[in-house]
Coordinates of C-alpha atoms in Angstrom, one line a residue:
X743 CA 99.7 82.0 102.6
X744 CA 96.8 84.1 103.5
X745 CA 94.6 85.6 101.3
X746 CA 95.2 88.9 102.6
X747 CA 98.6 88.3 104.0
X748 CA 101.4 90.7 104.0
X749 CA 103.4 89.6 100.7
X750 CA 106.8 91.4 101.6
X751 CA 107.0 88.5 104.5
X752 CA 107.0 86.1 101.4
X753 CA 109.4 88.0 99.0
X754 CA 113.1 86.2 98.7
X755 CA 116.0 88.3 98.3
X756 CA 116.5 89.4 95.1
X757 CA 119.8 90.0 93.3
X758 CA 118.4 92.9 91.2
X759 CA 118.6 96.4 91.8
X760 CA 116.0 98.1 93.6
X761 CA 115.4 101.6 93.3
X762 CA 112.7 103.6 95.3
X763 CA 111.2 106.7 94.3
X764 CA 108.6 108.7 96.1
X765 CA 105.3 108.6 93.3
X766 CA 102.7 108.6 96.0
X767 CA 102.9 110.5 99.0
X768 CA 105.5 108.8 102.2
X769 CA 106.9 107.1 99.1
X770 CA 105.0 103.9 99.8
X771 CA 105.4 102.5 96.1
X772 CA 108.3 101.8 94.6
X773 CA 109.8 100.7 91.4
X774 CA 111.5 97.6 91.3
X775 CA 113.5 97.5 88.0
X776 CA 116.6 95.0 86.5
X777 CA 119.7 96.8 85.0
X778 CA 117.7 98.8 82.7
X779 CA 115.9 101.0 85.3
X780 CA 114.8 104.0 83.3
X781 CA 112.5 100.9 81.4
X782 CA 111.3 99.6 84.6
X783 CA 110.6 103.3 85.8
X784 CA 109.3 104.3 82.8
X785 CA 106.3 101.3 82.2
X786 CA 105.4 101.9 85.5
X787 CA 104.3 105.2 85.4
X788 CA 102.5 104.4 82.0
X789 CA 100.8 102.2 84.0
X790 CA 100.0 104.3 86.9
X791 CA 98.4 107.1 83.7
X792 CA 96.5 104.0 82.1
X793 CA 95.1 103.6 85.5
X794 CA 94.3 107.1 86.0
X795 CA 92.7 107.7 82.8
X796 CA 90.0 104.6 82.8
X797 CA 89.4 106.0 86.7
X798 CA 88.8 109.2 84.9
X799 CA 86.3 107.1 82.6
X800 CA 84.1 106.0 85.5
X801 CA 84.0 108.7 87.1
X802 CA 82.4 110.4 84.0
X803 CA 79.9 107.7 83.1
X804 CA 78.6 107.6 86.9
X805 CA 74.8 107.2 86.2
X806 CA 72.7 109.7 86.2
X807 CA 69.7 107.9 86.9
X808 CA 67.4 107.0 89.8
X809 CA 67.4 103.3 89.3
X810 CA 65.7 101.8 92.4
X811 CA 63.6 102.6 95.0
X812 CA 67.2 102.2 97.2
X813 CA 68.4 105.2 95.3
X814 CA 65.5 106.8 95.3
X815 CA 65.5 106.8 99.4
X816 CA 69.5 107.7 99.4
X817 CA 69.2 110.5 96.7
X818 CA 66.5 112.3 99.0
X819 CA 68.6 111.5 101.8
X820 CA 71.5 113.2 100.8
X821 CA 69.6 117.2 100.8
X822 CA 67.1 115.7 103.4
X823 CA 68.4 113.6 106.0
X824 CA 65.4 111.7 108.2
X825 CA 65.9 107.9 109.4
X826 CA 62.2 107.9 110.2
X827 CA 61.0 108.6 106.7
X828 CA 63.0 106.1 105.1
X829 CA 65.0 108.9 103.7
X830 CA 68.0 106.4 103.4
X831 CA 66.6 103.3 105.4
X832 CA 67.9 101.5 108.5
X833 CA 71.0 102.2 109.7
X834 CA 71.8 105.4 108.1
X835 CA 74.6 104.8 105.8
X836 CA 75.6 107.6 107.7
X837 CA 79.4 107.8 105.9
X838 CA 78.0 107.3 102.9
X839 CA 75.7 110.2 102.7
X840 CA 77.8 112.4 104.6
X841 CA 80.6 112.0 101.6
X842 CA 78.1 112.7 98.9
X843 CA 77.1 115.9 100.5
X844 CA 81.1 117.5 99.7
X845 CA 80.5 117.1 95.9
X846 CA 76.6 118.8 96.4
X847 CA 78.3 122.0 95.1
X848 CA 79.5 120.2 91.7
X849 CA 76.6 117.6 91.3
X850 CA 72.7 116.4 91.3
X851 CA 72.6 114.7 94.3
X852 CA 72.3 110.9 92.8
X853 CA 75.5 111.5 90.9
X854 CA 77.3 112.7 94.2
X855 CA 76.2 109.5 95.4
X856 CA 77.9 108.0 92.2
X857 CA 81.4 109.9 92.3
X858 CA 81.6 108.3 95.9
X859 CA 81.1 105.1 95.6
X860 CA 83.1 105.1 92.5
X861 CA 86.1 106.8 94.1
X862 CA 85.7 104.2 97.3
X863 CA 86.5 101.1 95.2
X864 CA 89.4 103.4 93.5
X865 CA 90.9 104.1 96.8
X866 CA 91.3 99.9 97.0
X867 CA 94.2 99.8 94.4
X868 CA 97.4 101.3 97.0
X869 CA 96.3 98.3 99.6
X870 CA 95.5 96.1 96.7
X871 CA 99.0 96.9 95.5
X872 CA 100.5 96.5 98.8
X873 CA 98.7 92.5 99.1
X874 CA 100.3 91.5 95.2
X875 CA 103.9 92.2 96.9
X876 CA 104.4 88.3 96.2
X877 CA 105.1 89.7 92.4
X878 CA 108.3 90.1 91.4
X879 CA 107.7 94.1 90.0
X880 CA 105.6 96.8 91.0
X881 CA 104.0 97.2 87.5
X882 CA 102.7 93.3 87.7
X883 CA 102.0 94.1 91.0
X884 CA 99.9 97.2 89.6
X885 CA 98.1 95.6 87.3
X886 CA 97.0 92.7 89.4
X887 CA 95.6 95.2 91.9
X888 CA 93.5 97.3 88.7
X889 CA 92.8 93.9 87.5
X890 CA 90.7 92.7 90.8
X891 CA 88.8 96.7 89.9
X892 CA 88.4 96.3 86.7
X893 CA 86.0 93.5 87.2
X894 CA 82.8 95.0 85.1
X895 CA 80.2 93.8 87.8
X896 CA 82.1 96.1 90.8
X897 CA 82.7 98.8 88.2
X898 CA 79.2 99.0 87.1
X899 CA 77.6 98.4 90.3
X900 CA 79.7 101.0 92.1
X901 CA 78.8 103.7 89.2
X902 CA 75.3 104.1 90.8
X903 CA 74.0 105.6 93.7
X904 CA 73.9 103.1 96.1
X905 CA 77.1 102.4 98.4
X906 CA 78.2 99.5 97.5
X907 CA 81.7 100.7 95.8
X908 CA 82.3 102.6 98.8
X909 CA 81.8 99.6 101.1
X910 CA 84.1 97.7 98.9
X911 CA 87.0 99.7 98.6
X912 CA 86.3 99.9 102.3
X913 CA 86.3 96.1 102.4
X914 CA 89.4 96.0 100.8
X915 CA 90.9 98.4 103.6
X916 CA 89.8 96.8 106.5
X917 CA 91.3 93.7 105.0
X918 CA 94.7 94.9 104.8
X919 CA 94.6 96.4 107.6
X920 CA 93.6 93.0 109.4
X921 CA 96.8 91.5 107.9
X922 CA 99.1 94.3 109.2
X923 CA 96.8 93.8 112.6
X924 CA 98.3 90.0 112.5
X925 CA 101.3 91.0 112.6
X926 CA 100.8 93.6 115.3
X927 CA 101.4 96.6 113.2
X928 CA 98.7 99.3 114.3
X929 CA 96.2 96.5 116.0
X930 CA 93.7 99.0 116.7
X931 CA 93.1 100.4 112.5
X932 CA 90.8 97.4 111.8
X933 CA 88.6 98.3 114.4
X934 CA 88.0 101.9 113.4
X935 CA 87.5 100.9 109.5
X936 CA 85.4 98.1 110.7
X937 CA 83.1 101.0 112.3
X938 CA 83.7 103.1 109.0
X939 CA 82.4 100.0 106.8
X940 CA 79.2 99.4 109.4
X941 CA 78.1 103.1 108.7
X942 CA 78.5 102.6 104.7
X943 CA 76.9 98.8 104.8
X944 CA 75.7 96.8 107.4
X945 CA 75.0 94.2 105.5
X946 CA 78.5 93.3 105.4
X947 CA 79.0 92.1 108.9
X948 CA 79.9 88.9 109.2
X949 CA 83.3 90.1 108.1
X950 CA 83.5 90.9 111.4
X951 CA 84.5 87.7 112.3
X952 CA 88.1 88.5 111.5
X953 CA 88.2 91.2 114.5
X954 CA 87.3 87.9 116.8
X955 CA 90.3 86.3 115.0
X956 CA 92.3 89.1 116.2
X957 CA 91.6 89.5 120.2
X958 CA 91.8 85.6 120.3
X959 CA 95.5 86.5 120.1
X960 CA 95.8 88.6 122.4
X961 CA 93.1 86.6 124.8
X962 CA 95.9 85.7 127.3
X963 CA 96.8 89.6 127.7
X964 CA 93.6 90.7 129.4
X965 CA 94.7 95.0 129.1
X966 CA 95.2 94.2 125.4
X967 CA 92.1 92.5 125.0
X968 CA 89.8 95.2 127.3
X969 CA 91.6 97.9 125.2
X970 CA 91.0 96.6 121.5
X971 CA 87.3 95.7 122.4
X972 CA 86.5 99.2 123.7
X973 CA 87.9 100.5 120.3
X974 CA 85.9 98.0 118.5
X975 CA 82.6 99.4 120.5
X976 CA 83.3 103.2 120.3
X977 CA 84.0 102.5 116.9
X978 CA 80.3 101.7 116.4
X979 CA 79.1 104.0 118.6
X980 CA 80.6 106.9 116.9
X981 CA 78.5 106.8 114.3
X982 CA 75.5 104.9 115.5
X983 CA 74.7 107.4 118.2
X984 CA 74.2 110.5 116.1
X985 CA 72.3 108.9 114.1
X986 CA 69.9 107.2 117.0
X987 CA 69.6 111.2 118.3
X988 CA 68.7 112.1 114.6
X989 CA 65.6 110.3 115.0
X990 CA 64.9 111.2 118.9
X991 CA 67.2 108.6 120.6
X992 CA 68.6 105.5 121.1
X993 CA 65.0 104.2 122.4
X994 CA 63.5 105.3 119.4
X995 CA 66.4 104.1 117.1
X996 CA 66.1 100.7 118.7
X997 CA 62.7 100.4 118.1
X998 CA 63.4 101.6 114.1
X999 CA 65.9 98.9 114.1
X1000 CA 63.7 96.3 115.6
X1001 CA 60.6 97.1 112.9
X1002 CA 63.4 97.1 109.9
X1003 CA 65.0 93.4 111.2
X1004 CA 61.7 92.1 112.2
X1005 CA 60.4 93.2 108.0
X1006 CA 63.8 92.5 106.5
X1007 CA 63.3 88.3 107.6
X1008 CA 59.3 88.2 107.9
X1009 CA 58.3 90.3 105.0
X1010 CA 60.3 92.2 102.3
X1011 CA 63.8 91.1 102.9
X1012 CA 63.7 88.2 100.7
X1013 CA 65.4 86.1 102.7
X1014 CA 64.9 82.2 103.3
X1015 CA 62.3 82.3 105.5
X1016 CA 59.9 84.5 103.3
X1017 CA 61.1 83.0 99.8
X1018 CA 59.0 80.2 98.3
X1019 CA 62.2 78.7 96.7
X1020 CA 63.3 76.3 98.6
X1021 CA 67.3 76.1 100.5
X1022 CA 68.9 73.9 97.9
X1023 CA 67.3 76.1 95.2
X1024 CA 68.8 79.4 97.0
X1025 CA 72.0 77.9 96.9
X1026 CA 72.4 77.4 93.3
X1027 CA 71.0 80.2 92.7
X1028 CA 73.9 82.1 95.0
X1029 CA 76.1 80.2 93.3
X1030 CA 74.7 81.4 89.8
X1031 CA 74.1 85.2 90.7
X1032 CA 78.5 84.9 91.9
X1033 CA 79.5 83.1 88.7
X1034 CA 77.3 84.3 86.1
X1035 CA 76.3 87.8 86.9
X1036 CA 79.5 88.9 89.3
X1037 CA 82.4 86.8 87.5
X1038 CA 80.5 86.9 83.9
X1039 CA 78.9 89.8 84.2
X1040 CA 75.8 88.0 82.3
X1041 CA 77.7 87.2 79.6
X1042 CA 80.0 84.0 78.6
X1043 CA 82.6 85.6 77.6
X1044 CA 83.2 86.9 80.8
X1045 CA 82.6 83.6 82.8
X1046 CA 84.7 82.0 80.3
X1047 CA 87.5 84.8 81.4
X1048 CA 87.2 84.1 85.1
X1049 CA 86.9 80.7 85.4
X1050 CA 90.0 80.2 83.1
X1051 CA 92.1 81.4 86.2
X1052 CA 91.4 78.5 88.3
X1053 CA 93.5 76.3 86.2
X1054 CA 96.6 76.4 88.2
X1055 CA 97.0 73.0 90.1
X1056 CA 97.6 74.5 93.7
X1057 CA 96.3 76.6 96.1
X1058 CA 96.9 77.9 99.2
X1059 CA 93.7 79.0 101.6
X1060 CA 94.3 81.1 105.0
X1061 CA 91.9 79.0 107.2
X1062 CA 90.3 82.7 108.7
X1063 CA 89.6 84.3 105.9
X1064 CA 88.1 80.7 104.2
X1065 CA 85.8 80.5 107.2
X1066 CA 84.8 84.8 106.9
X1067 CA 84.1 84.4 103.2
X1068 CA 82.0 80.9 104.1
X1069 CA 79.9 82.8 107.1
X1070 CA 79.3 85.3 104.0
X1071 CA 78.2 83.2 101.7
X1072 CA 75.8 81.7 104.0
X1073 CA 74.7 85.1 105.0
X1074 CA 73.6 86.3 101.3
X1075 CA 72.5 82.6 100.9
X1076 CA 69.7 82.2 103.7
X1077 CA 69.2 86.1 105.0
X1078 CA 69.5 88.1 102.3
X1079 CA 67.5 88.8 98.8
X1080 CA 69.2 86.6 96.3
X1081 CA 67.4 87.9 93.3
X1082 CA 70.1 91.0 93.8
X1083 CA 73.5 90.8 92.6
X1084 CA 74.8 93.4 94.2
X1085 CA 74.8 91.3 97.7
X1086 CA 77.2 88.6 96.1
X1087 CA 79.9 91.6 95.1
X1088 CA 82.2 90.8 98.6
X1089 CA 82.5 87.7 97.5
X1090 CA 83.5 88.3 93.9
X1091 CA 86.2 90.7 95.1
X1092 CA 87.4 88.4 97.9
X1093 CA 87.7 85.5 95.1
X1094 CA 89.6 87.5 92.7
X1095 CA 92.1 88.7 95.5
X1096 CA 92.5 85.1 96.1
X1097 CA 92.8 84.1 92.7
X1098 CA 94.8 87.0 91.0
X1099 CA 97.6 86.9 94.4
X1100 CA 98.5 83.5 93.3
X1101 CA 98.7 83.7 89.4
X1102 CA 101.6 85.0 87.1
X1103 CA 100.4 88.1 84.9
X1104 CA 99.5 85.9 81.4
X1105 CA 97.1 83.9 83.5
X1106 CA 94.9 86.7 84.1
X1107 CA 95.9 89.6 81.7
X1108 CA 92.9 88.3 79.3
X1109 CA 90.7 88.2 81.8
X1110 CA 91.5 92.3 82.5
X1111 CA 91.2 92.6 78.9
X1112 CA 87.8 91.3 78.7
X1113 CA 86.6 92.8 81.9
X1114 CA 87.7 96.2 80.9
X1115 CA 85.7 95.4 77.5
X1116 CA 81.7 94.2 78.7
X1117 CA 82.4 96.9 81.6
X1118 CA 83.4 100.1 79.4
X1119 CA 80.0 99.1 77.3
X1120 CA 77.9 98.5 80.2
X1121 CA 78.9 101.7 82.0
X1122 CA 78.0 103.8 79.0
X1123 CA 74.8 101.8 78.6
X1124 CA 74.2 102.1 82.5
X1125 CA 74.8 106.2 82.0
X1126 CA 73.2 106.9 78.9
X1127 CA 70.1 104.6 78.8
X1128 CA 67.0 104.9 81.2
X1129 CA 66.4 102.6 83.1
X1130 CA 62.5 100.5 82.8
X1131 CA 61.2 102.4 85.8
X1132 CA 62.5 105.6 84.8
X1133 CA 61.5 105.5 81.5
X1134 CA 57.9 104.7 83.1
X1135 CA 58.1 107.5 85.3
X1136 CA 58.8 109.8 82.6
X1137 CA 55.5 108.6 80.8
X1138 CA 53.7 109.2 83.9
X1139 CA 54.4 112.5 84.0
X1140 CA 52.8 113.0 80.7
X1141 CA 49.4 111.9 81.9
X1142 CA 47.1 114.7 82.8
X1143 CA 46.1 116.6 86.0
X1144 CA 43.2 114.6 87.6
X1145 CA 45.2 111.1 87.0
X1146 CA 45.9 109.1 89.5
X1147 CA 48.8 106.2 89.6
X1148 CA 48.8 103.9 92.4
X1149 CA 52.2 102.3 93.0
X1150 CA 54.6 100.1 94.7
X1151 CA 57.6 100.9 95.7
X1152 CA 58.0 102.9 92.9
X1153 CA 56.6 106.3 94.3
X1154 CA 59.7 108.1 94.7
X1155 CA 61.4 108.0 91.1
X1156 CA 57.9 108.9 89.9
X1157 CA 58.0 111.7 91.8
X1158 CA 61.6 112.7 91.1
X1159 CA 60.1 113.4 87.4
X1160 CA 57.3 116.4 89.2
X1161 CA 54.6 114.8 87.3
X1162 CA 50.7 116.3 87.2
X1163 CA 49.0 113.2 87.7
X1164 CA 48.3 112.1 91.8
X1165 CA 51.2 109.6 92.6
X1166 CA 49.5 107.3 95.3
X1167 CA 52.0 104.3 97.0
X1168 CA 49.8 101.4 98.4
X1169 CA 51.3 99.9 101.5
X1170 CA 48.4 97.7 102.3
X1171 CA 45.2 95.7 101.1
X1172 CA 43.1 98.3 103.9
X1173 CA 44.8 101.6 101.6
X1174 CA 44.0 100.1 98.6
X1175 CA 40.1 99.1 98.9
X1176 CA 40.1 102.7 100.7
X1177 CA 41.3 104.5 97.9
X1178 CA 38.7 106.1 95.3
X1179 CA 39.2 105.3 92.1
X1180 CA 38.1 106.2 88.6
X1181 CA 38.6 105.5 84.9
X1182 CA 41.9 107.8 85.0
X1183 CA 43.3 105.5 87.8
X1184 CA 46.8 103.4 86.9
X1185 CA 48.6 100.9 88.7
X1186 CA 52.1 99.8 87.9
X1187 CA 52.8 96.2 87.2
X1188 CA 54.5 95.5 90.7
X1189 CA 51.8 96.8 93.0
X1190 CA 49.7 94.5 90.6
X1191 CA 51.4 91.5 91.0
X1192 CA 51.1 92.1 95.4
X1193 CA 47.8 92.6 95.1
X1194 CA 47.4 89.5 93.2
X1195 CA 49.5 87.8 95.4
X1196 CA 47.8 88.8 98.1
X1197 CA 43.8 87.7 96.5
X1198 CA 42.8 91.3 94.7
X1199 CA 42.3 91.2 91.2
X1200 CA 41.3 94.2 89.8
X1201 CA 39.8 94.7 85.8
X1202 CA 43.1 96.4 84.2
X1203 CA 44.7 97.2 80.5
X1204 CA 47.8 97.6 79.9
X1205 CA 49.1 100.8 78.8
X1206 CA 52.6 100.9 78.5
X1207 CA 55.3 98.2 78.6
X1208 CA 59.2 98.8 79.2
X1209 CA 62.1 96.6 79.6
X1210 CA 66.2 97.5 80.8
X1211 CA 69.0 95.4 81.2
X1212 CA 68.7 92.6 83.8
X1213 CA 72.2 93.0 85.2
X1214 CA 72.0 96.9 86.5
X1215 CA 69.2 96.0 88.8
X1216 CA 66.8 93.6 88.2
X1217 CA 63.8 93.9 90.4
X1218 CA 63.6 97.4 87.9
X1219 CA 64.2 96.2 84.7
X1220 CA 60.7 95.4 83.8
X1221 CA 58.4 98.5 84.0
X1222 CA 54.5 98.0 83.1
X1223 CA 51.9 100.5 83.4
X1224 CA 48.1 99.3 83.3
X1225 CA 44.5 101.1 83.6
X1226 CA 41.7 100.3 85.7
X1227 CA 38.6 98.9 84.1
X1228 CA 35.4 99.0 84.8
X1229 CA 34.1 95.2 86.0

């Protein structure tokens, strides 16, 4: 059985009644109930209102905060759209951004940013619903959909500003829509979401090798294959040429592209080739950031919960999807920065699916519980406590007029705080030696450790010292704020 497959193919005839009623528009669930149908009817709709409600939760503990320099850039992006500028970074996120911008009447812009990617991984619970048909009622099948949702590591990480619970729930899409593809039911959908989920996260494209899967069965029928591959490309190019024109063109696009993959693996990207860790050290750490921080959450509790649902004896593997999630995990393990959680979430939700599609409902019911427990308390930490660098930048904007603080990569959530003091960011050794300085000059503890990375020690103090959570995002969770000395 696939991972994704179409469960209603695997369903036996049943002897029990079945009763459909319309509860979502086109009437696509239904409530499958015994003899005692108004029970059957009835704990499914409390169901469907538990759901609601905790949706209702996240959506009002989206945080408010500009975490990262990543939400920094997509915060500005949303009232002030240029490529060039980094205002988001290469490609666009061009869905992404475009979304945010209905709810700009209703919300500051980083909690638009918030409400749409925390509605994105909502919207995964109808095809969710649809993969668990291999459950005998629509309330298991329910629940094993909200379970895979409820997972605190998507739940948090989607809460923010950055796209990741929109790409998800995206994810989820496309990958329903594959299975229906398999079967030839509406062959061209996966290659319109798969152009949807390119403009909300590139990063995610080796799941493209399931399109492959799908014109290598139709490679005998050459109209059908010419047809489905022009869909796949104007799928692309629907939303990657307005945003090549936004920045003069597709010449000048391509050579944005080109500096952005060219830094991405020789600089900043944190991939393999720049990380002094070495390959096997990666690896475990890959596997420790999917276990411990997207399964767990950071806590053992929450590993405890996940890994109790790989005690049943069998499993079944769909060979396509195996190989898709394996070309992932290679992906986030060599070319991407590992010390981010975030980049091991398609892999936590694919693993869940997999998991959760195969398991009765007590297998998994406490892990929901538990889930539902560390992510409720870290969403209302995530919303209500500041993170490191903010709480920094909100310091910084107590200094006086005349003050200057040389930074990282931290310049645009200082700013977002209007302070007096001169917020200079240091892009290079040449900008910082040119740079006058003076006893009311700063530097924040990242630009310090590049510069001492790099051979520059400067004479500092340190000012001020703050520390966040690790799991929310950790490259921020340390904020230090030191003065310069004289020699």
């Amino acid at each position: 059985m696939g991972l994704f497959r179409l469960c209603w193919l695997d369903v036996a005839p049943s002897k029990q009644t079945i009763e459909v009623i319309e509860v979502l528009t086109g009437g696509f669930l239904t409530v499958r109930s015994d003899r005692s149908r108004p029970r059957g009817r009835s704990l499914f709709l409390i169901t469907l209102l538990f759901i609601g409600g905790w949706i209702g939760l996240r959506i009002a503990y989206v945080s408010p905060f500009i975490a990262s320099y990543d939400i920094a850039n997509f915060t500005l992006a949303v009232t002030d759209y240029d490529l060039a500028d980094l205002r988001p970074h290469f490609p666009g996120y061009p869905f992404f951004i475009l979304f945010a911008n209905l709810f700009l009447p209703l919300l500051i812009p980083v909690k638009a940013l918030g409400l749409v990617s925390t509605l994105g991984l909502a919207s995964a619970l109808l095809p969710l619903y649809w993969f668990f048909r291999r459950h005998a009622y629509d309330t298991t099948r329910l629940i094993a959909a909200f379970t895979v949702l409820s997972t605190a590591s998507l739940v948090t990480f989607a809460a923010t500003g950055m796209s990741d619970g929109l790409a998800l729930g995206l994810l989820v899409w496309y990958g329903w829509s594959i299975e229906r593809a398999r079967h030839q039911i509406r062959r061209w959908l996966p290659y319109l979401l798969f152009g949807l989920l390119m403009a909300t996260r590139l990063s995610y494209a080796p799941f493209g090798f399931m399109l492959l899967v799908l014109l290598w069965q139709v490679r005998k029928d050459y109209w059908q294959l010419l047809s489905e591959s022009a869909i796949l490309v104007l799928a692309q190019l629907a939303w990657l040429l307005p945003v090549a024109f936004s920045v003069g063109g597709p010449y000048s696009f391509l050579q944005l592209s080109l500096r952005f993959v060219s830094g991405h693996f020789s600089d900043w990207g944190g991939s393999a080739q720049t990380d002094d860790a070495s390959i096997l050290q990666r690896f475990v750490q890959t596997l420790q950031q999917l276990f411990w921080h997207g399964i767990g959450y950071g806590t053992w509790i929450g590993l405890v919960s996940g890994l109790l649902l790989f005690l049943r004896k069998r499993w079944t593997v769909d060979v396509s999807w195996g190989a898709t999630a394996g070309l992932y995990f290679v992906w986030v393990w060599l070319g991407q920065n590992i010390d981010k959680p975030r980049h091991v979430l398609p892999l936590v939700l694919l693993l869940l699916i997999w998991l959760i599609r195969q398991l009765p409902l007590q297998m998994y019911l406490p892990f929901l519980v538990v889930q539902l427990t560390i992510g409720s308390l870290a969403l209302n930490e995530q919303a209500t406590r500041p993170p490191a660098t903010i709480e920094l930048a909100r310091y910084v904007a107590t200094l006086p007029i005349g003050a200057t603080v040389f930074t990282d990569e931290e310049a645009r959530q200082f700013q977002s705080e209007r302070p007096d003091a001169a917020i200079v960011p240091i892009g290079s050794i040449s900008k910082w030696n040119a740079e006058p300085k003076s006893d009311q000059s700063y530097v924040t503890g990242r630009l310090l450790e590049r510069l001492h990375a790099q051979g520059v020690r400067p004479n500092v103090k340190q000012v001020v010292r703050f520390t966040s959570d690790t799991r929310y995002e950790p490259e921020d969770a340390q904020a230090i704020l030191y003065q310069l000395t004289a020699p």
